[in-house]
Short mmCIF file of C-alpha atoms and ligand atoms in Angstrom, two decimals:
data_model
loop_
_atom_site.label_atom_id
_atom_site.label_comp_id
_atom_site.label_asym_id
_atom_site.label_seq_id
_atom_site.Cartn_x
_atom_site.Cartn_y
_atom_site.Cartn_z
CA LEU U 1 -164.53 81.11 42.29
CA SER U 2 -162.42 84.14 43.00
CA LEU U 3 -162.16 87.08 40.61
CA ARG U 4 -158.77 87.68 42.24
CA LEU U 5 -157.16 84.40 41.12
CA HIS U 6 -154.22 84.88 38.73
CA GLY U 7 -151.83 82.55 36.95
CA ASP U 8 -148.76 83.79 38.85
CA THR U 9 -149.71 81.85 42.00
CA LEU U 10 -150.33 78.54 40.27
CA ALA U 11 -146.99 77.10 39.16
CA ARG U 12 -145.48 74.52 41.50
CA PRO U 13 -141.74 75.02 42.15
CA GLY U 14 -139.74 73.78 39.17
CA ALA U 15 -142.77 73.49 36.87
CA LEU U 16 -142.62 74.77 33.32
CA ASP U 17 -144.86 77.82 33.53
CA PHE U 18 -147.68 77.97 30.99
CA ALA U 19 -149.94 79.61 33.59
CA THR U 20 -148.43 83.12 33.34
CA CYS U 21 -148.59 84.75 29.92
CA LEU U 22 -145.06 86.08 29.61
CA TRP U 23 -142.90 85.43 26.55
CA PRO U 24 -139.48 84.40 27.93
CA ALA U 25 -137.12 86.62 25.92
CA PRO U 26 -134.05 88.33 27.39
CA PRO U 27 -134.72 92.07 27.83
CA PRO U 28 -133.18 94.34 25.16
CA ALA U 29 -129.79 95.82 26.14
CA ALA U 30 -131.24 99.37 26.15
CA LEU U 31 -133.82 98.28 28.72
CA ILE U 32 -131.20 96.71 31.00
CA ASP U 33 -129.16 99.93 30.73
CA ALA U 34 -132.22 102.06 31.54
CA LEU U 35 -132.99 99.94 34.60
CA ALA U 36 -129.36 100.17 35.76
CA ARG U 37 -129.43 103.96 35.35
CA GLY U 38 -132.72 104.01 37.22
CA LEU U 39 -131.11 102.18 40.14
CA GLU U 40 -128.43 104.87 40.33
CA GLU U 41 -131.17 107.51 40.59
CA CYS U 42 -133.14 105.84 43.32
CA ALA U 43 -132.23 108.42 45.97
CA ARG U 44 -134.35 110.94 44.06
CA TYR U 45 -138.12 110.92 43.67
CA PRO U 46 -139.29 109.50 40.32
CA ASP U 47 -139.61 111.86 37.36
CA GLU U 48 -142.39 110.86 34.96
CA ARG U 49 -141.85 113.55 32.33
CA SER U 50 -139.63 111.79 29.85
CA ALA U 51 -141.79 108.65 29.85
CA ARG U 52 -144.99 110.64 29.37
CA GLU U 53 -143.50 112.62 26.50
CA ARG U 54 -142.16 109.57 24.71
CA ILE U 55 -145.38 107.59 25.16
CA ALA U 56 -147.38 110.56 23.85
CA ALA U 57 -145.08 110.89 20.85
CA ARG U 58 -145.34 107.21 20.11
CA HIS U 59 -149.12 107.30 19.89
CA GLY U 60 -149.46 110.77 18.34
CA ARG U 61 -150.97 112.14 21.56
CA GLN U 62 -150.18 114.90 24.05
CA PRO U 63 -148.38 114.23 27.38
CA GLU U 64 -151.55 115.47 29.15
CA GLU U 65 -153.36 112.46 27.67
CA VAL U 66 -150.93 109.99 29.29
CA LEU U 67 -151.12 108.65 32.84
CA LEU U 68 -148.29 106.37 33.94
CA LEU U 69 -149.42 103.37 35.96
CA ASN U 70 -147.93 101.03 38.51
CA GLY U 71 -148.81 98.21 36.08
CA ALA U 72 -151.87 98.23 33.82
CA CYS U 73 -153.87 96.75 36.65
CA GLU U 74 -153.71 100.01 38.57
CA ALA U 75 -155.93 101.58 35.88
CA PHE U 76 -158.95 99.50 36.85
CA TRP U 77 -158.65 100.21 40.59
CA LEU U 78 -157.96 103.89 40.06
CA LEU U 79 -160.87 104.30 37.64
CA ALA U 80 -163.26 102.49 39.97
CA HIS U 81 -162.25 104.50 43.02
CA ALA U 82 -162.01 107.86 41.29
CA LEU U 83 -165.14 107.64 39.12
CA ARG U 84 -167.42 105.36 41.19
CA PRO U 85 -169.80 104.74 38.30
CA LEU U 86 -173.24 103.41 39.21
CA ARG U 87 -173.85 101.03 36.32
CA THR U 88 -171.13 99.32 34.36
CA ALA U 89 -170.62 96.42 31.96
CA CYS U 90 -167.71 93.99 31.84
CA VAL U 91 -167.27 91.80 28.77
CA HIS U 92 -166.55 88.16 29.74
CA PRO U 93 -164.84 85.76 29.88
CA SER U 94 -162.02 88.21 30.49
CA PHE U 95 -159.35 89.42 32.87
CA THR U 96 -161.27 89.79 36.12
CA GLU U 97 -159.57 92.75 37.82
CA PRO U 98 -161.82 95.39 36.17
CA GLU U 99 -164.90 93.68 37.61
CA ALA U 100 -163.22 93.05 40.98
CA ALA U 101 -162.33 96.75 41.25
CA LEU U 102 -165.80 97.92 40.25
CA ARG U 103 -167.48 95.53 42.68
CA ALA U 104 -165.14 96.70 45.46
CA VAL U 105 -166.65 100.19 45.23
CA GLY U 106 -170.22 98.90 45.12
CA THR U 107 -170.85 99.42 41.41
CA GLU U 108 -173.53 97.36 39.66
CA VAL U 109 -171.72 95.23 37.07
CA VAL U 110 -173.57 93.64 34.15
CA ARG U 111 -171.68 90.75 32.56
CA VAL U 112 -171.81 90.81 28.77
CA SER U 113 -170.97 87.37 27.39
CA LEU U 114 -168.92 86.79 24.28
CA ASP U 115 -170.33 84.21 21.87
CA PRO U 116 -169.12 80.87 23.35
CA ASP U 117 -168.36 79.40 19.94
CA SER U 118 -166.38 82.22 18.33
CA TRP U 119 -165.71 84.42 21.40
CA GLN U 120 -166.73 87.40 19.28
CA LEU U 121 -168.45 90.41 20.83
CA ASP U 122 -171.97 91.41 19.84
CA PRO U 123 -171.91 95.12 20.75
CA SER U 124 -175.72 95.29 20.83
CA ARG U 125 -175.57 93.26 24.07
CA ILE U 126 -173.95 96.12 25.97
CA PRO U 127 -176.66 97.85 28.03
CA ASP U 128 -177.34 101.42 26.92
CA GLU U 129 -177.18 102.65 30.51
CA ALA U 130 -173.62 101.35 31.15
CA GLU U 131 -171.56 104.39 32.18
CA LEU U 132 -168.35 102.40 31.98
CA VAL U 133 -167.64 99.42 29.75
CA ALA U 134 -164.51 97.29 30.21
CA ILE U 135 -163.20 95.04 27.45
CA GLY U 136 -159.86 93.43 26.64
CA ASN U 137 -158.30 93.66 23.19
CA PRO U 138 -156.89 91.14 22.55
CA ASN U 139 -159.04 89.53 25.17
CA ASN U 140 -157.61 87.30 27.88
CA PRO U 141 -158.21 84.28 28.04
CA THR U 142 -159.88 83.88 24.61
CA GLY U 143 -157.17 85.59 22.55
CA THR U 144 -159.80 87.26 20.37
CA LEU U 145 -159.33 90.67 18.81
CA THR U 146 -162.36 92.90 18.40
CA PRO U 147 -162.09 95.10 15.30
CA ALA U 148 -161.41 98.78 16.03
CA ALA U 149 -164.63 99.78 14.27
CA THR U 150 -166.73 97.53 16.55
CA LEU U 151 -165.10 99.01 19.64
CA ALA U 152 -165.52 102.52 18.29
CA SER U 153 -169.25 101.85 17.93
CA ILE U 154 -169.50 101.29 21.71
CA ALA U 155 -168.07 104.71 22.59
CA ARG U 156 -170.57 107.38 23.78
CA PRO U 157 -170.09 110.90 25.16
CA ALA U 158 -171.63 109.88 28.52
CA ARG U 159 -169.65 106.64 28.84
CA ARG U 160 -166.10 105.58 29.68
CA LEU U 161 -165.00 102.86 27.30
CA VAL U 162 -162.01 101.11 28.89
CA VAL U 163 -160.08 99.04 26.35
CA ASP U 164 -157.35 96.92 27.93
CA GLU U 165 -154.62 96.57 25.30
CA SER U 166 -152.09 94.97 27.64
CA PHE U 167 -151.32 92.21 25.13
CA ILE U 168 -151.75 94.11 21.86
CA GLU U 169 -148.04 94.46 21.15
CA LEU U 170 -147.73 90.69 21.30
CA THR U 171 -150.19 90.43 18.39
CA GLU U 172 -149.30 91.00 14.77
CA GLU U 173 -152.27 93.32 14.39
CA PRO U 174 -151.35 96.63 16.02
CA GLN U 175 -153.90 98.30 13.71
CA ALA U 176 -156.58 96.92 16.03
CA SER U 177 -155.37 99.42 18.65
CA LEU U 178 -157.40 102.48 19.58
CA ALA U 179 -154.37 104.20 21.12
CA ALA U 180 -154.25 106.85 18.39
CA ARG U 181 -157.99 107.68 18.57
CA PRO U 182 -158.38 110.75 20.80
CA ASP U 183 -161.49 111.53 18.72
CA LEU U 184 -163.53 108.74 20.37
CA PRO U 185 -165.51 110.19 23.29
CA GLY U 186 -164.76 108.72 26.71
CA LEU U 187 -162.17 106.27 25.39
CA ILE U 188 -159.52 105.04 27.83
CA VAL U 189 -156.81 102.77 26.41
CA VAL U 190 -154.80 100.76 28.95
CA ARG U 191 -151.34 99.46 28.08
CA SER U 192 -148.78 97.32 29.89
CA ILE U 193 -145.10 96.68 29.30
CA THR U 194 -144.92 93.89 31.87
CA LYS U 195 -145.90 91.12 29.47
CA LEU U 196 -143.88 91.90 26.38
CA TYR U 197 -140.72 92.87 28.23
CA GLY U 198 -141.01 90.42 31.13
CA LEU U 199 -141.26 93.21 33.73
CA ALA U 200 -144.12 91.88 35.85
CA GLY U 201 -142.13 92.52 39.03
CA ILE U 202 -141.28 96.12 38.12
CA ARG U 203 -144.97 97.07 37.53
CA ALA U 204 -145.19 99.46 34.60
CA GLY U 205 -148.05 100.50 32.35
CA TYR U 206 -149.99 103.55 31.26
CA LEU U 207 -153.36 104.73 30.09
CA LEU U 208 -154.36 107.16 27.38
CA GLY U 209 -157.45 109.31 27.83
CA GLU U 210 -158.88 112.79 27.67
CA PRO U 211 -156.75 115.36 29.58
CA PRO U 212 -159.47 116.18 32.17
CA LEU U 213 -159.84 112.49 33.00
CA VAL U 214 -156.06 112.03 33.27
CA ALA U 215 -155.89 115.05 35.59
CA GLU U 216 -158.78 113.74 37.69
CA LEU U 217 -157.20 110.30 38.07
CA ALA U 218 -153.83 111.83 38.98
CA ALA U 219 -155.56 113.97 41.61
CA GLN U 220 -157.07 110.86 43.18
CA ARG U 221 -153.88 109.04 44.01
CA GLN U 222 -150.70 109.52 45.94
CA PRO U 223 -147.71 111.18 44.26
CA TRP U 224 -144.79 109.04 42.99
CA SER U 225 -146.83 105.87 42.62
CA VAL U 226 -144.82 104.88 39.54
CA ASN U 227 -141.25 104.18 40.63
CA THR U 228 -138.03 105.32 38.96
CA LEU U 229 -137.27 101.93 37.39
CA ALA U 230 -140.76 101.80 35.89
CA CYS U 231 -140.46 105.39 34.57
CA ARG U 232 -137.12 104.57 32.98
CA ALA U 233 -138.45 101.33 31.47
CA LEU U 234 -141.57 103.04 30.11
CA ALA U 235 -139.47 105.76 28.47
CA VAL U 236 -137.11 103.35 26.75
CA CYS U 237 -139.83 100.90 25.66
CA ALA U 238 -141.93 103.71 24.17
CA ALA U 239 -139.07 104.43 21.78
CA ASP U 240 -138.59 100.79 20.79
CA PRO U 241 -140.89 99.66 17.98
CA ALA U 242 -138.46 96.90 16.93
CA THR U 243 -138.78 94.56 19.93
CA PRO U 244 -142.60 94.28 19.79
CA ARG U 245 -142.46 93.56 16.06
CA ARG U 246 -139.79 90.89 16.49
CA LEU U 247 -141.42 89.19 19.48
CA ALA U 248 -144.91 89.30 17.94
CA ALA U 249 -143.52 87.45 14.92
CA GLU U 250 -141.81 84.86 17.14
CA VAL U 251 -145.02 84.41 19.13
CA ALA U 252 -147.11 84.07 15.96
CA ALA U 253 -144.89 81.31 14.58
CA ALA U 254 -144.83 79.38 17.86
CA ARG U 255 -148.57 79.88 18.31
CA ALA U 256 -149.47 78.60 14.82
CA GLU U 257 -147.43 75.46 15.40
CA LEU U 258 -148.87 74.86 18.88
CA LEU U 259 -152.45 75.54 17.78
CA GLY U 260 -152.11 73.16 14.85
CA ALA U 261 -150.75 70.42 17.12
CA LEU U 262 -153.48 70.98 19.72
CA CYS U 263 -156.27 70.92 17.12
CA ALA U 264 -154.98 67.55 15.91
CA ARG U 265 -155.58 66.01 19.37
CA PRO U 266 -158.98 64.31 19.57
CA GLY U 267 -161.17 65.41 22.46
CA LEU U 268 -159.53 68.78 22.69
CA ARG U 269 -160.77 72.08 21.31
CA ALA U 270 -158.47 75.09 20.95
CA TRP U 271 -159.47 78.48 19.61
CA PRO U 272 -157.41 80.67 17.28
CA SER U 273 -155.79 83.51 19.21
CA ALA U 274 -154.06 86.76 18.33
CA ALA U 275 -152.05 86.75 21.55
CA ASN U 276 -149.40 84.71 23.38
CA PHE U 277 -151.91 82.35 24.99
CA LEU U 278 -154.55 79.85 23.89
CA LEU U 279 -157.85 78.82 25.44
CA LEU U 280 -158.48 75.06 25.40
CA ARG U 281 -161.47 72.92 26.25
CA VAL U 282 -161.22 69.25 27.18
CA ASP U 283 -164.54 67.63 27.99
CA ASP U 284 -163.44 64.19 29.19
CA VAL U 285 -160.71 64.91 31.75
CA SER U 286 -162.01 66.45 34.95
CA ASP U 287 -158.70 67.30 36.60
CA LEU U 288 -156.62 68.39 33.61
CA ALA U 289 -154.68 71.18 35.34
CA ASP U 290 -153.77 68.93 38.30
CA ALA U 291 -152.82 66.09 36.00
CA LEU U 292 -150.56 68.39 33.97
CA ALA U 293 -149.03 69.73 37.18
CA ASP U 294 -148.08 66.14 38.05
CA GLU U 295 -146.28 66.06 34.68
CA GLY U 296 -144.32 69.23 35.61
CA ILE U 297 -146.46 71.64 33.57
CA ALA U 298 -148.33 74.58 35.13
CA VAL U 299 -151.41 75.78 33.24
CA ARG U 300 -154.16 78.21 34.17
CA PRO U 301 -157.46 76.50 35.05
CA ALA U 302 -160.02 78.85 33.52
CA ALA U 303 -163.11 78.14 35.63
CA SER U 304 -162.68 81.41 37.57
CA PHE U 305 -163.28 83.42 34.38
CA PRO U 306 -167.01 84.25 34.30
CA GLY U 307 -168.65 82.19 31.56
CA LEU U 308 -166.11 79.34 31.63
CA ASP U 309 -166.05 76.16 33.71
CA GLU U 310 -163.80 73.24 34.70
CA ARG U 311 -163.50 72.05 31.09
CA TYR U 312 -161.41 75.08 30.10
CA ILE U 313 -157.76 75.85 30.64
CA ARG U 314 -155.53 78.63 29.31
CA VAL U 315 -151.98 77.92 28.23
CA ALA U 316 -149.29 80.44 27.39
CA VAL U 317 -147.56 80.17 24.04
CA ARG U 318 -143.90 79.59 24.80
CA PRO U 319 -140.89 78.91 22.56
CA PRO U 320 -141.24 75.69 20.49
CA ALA U 321 -139.11 73.43 22.72
CA ASP U 322 -141.28 74.30 25.73
CA ASN U 323 -144.47 73.84 23.73
CA ALA U 324 -143.29 70.36 22.78
CA GLN U 325 -143.08 69.53 26.49
CA LEU U 326 -146.64 70.78 26.99
CA LEU U 327 -147.86 68.59 24.11
CA ALA U 328 -146.06 65.52 25.47
CA ALA U 329 -147.59 66.08 28.92
CA LEU U 330 -151.04 66.56 27.40
CA ASP U 331 -150.66 63.31 25.47
CA ALA U 332 -149.64 61.48 28.63
CA VAL U 333 -152.70 62.82 30.45
CA LEU U 334 -155.19 62.35 27.60
CA MET U 335 -154.08 58.75 27.07
CA ARG U 336 -154.39 57.76 30.73
C1 PLP Y 1 -155.59 91.28 30.25
C2 PLP Y 1 -154.68 91.77 31.31
N1 PLP Y 1 -154.60 93.08 31.57
C3 PLP Y 1 -153.77 93.57 32.52
C4 PLP Y 1 -153.00 92.73 33.28
C5 PLP Y 1 -152.12 93.32 34.32
O1 PLP Y 1 -150.99 93.87 33.71
P1 PLP Y 1 -149.87 94.60 34.60
O2 PLP Y 1 -148.86 93.58 34.97
O3 PLP Y 1 -149.32 95.65 33.70
O4 PLP Y 1 -150.58 95.17 35.78
C6 PLP Y 1 -153.04 91.36 33.07
C7 PLP Y 1 -152.21 90.46 33.90
O5 PLP Y 1 -152.32 89.29 33.87
C8 PLP Y 1 -153.91 90.87 32.07
O6 PLP Y 1 -154.00 89.56 31.83
#
């Protein structure tokens, strides 16, 4: 199954979309304003400075430690092409783009499996010789958070440790972030604003790393790869701690209710998650995603995540009224 499959291509027209992990909140007024101002500036080339400065200030870092990205996903492709490491490790099941990018440049990728009962990481399973290690925190699709101390123990001077924190602002545990840890050797923290702010189509993210690495990555790509709207959005979101806090609390409440309801369904296992999605396993229904699609609900079949199979699906956590529709559809399918 393809490492390049993503939830965005899966929803049938008109379906309620639990396949993509976006929380459907209207963008804050300051963000709309920033995008409108960005549109007025589109005749000029993009200017990254303000976004880099504000992102640096937010994380207690220097602007030289910040690289703006055309979406978090660009980090994995840029790192693979610029660094071309020989031996790497990807923690799975997880977002598959890091492995896809590393394989595209001919790197040897060792898959390190999370424990299939708890989805926790045993750091001793990461091969010593891995020059680059990719891990998600919180991890997609399991929703697990790895404690900062465990991640810190994986860092080595001769290794790039790539921690994808694209969903961390949707958790209520921002202390799990390594964004403010320039002391950890080789650490690269990847962030996205496309999930929290519903900006998947604008493409906007950034990474934090040592200044020489940031300079090397910038030297390996075309100029102006992050557009004016993305620069504007990144600058305004970096100065907005209130929206993540508010949305993370809304997500947590909706998630607790949905998880409780799912766990009460016989034949279905759901794991606790720190993020705005849940991993489910249903052993007795072979075509669960198709059957839910027939009920008007799009979910993400999870068999393309290394380590999972046809029994698993991932569902987004959406506002309670939507989640009720998911539960009703699941009941209809499970009682067939
Ligand atoms: C874990 C994870 N990281 C990164 C991305 C990509 O984020 P962006 O839209 O910022 O490229 C996704 C998208 O689904 C994801 O699931």
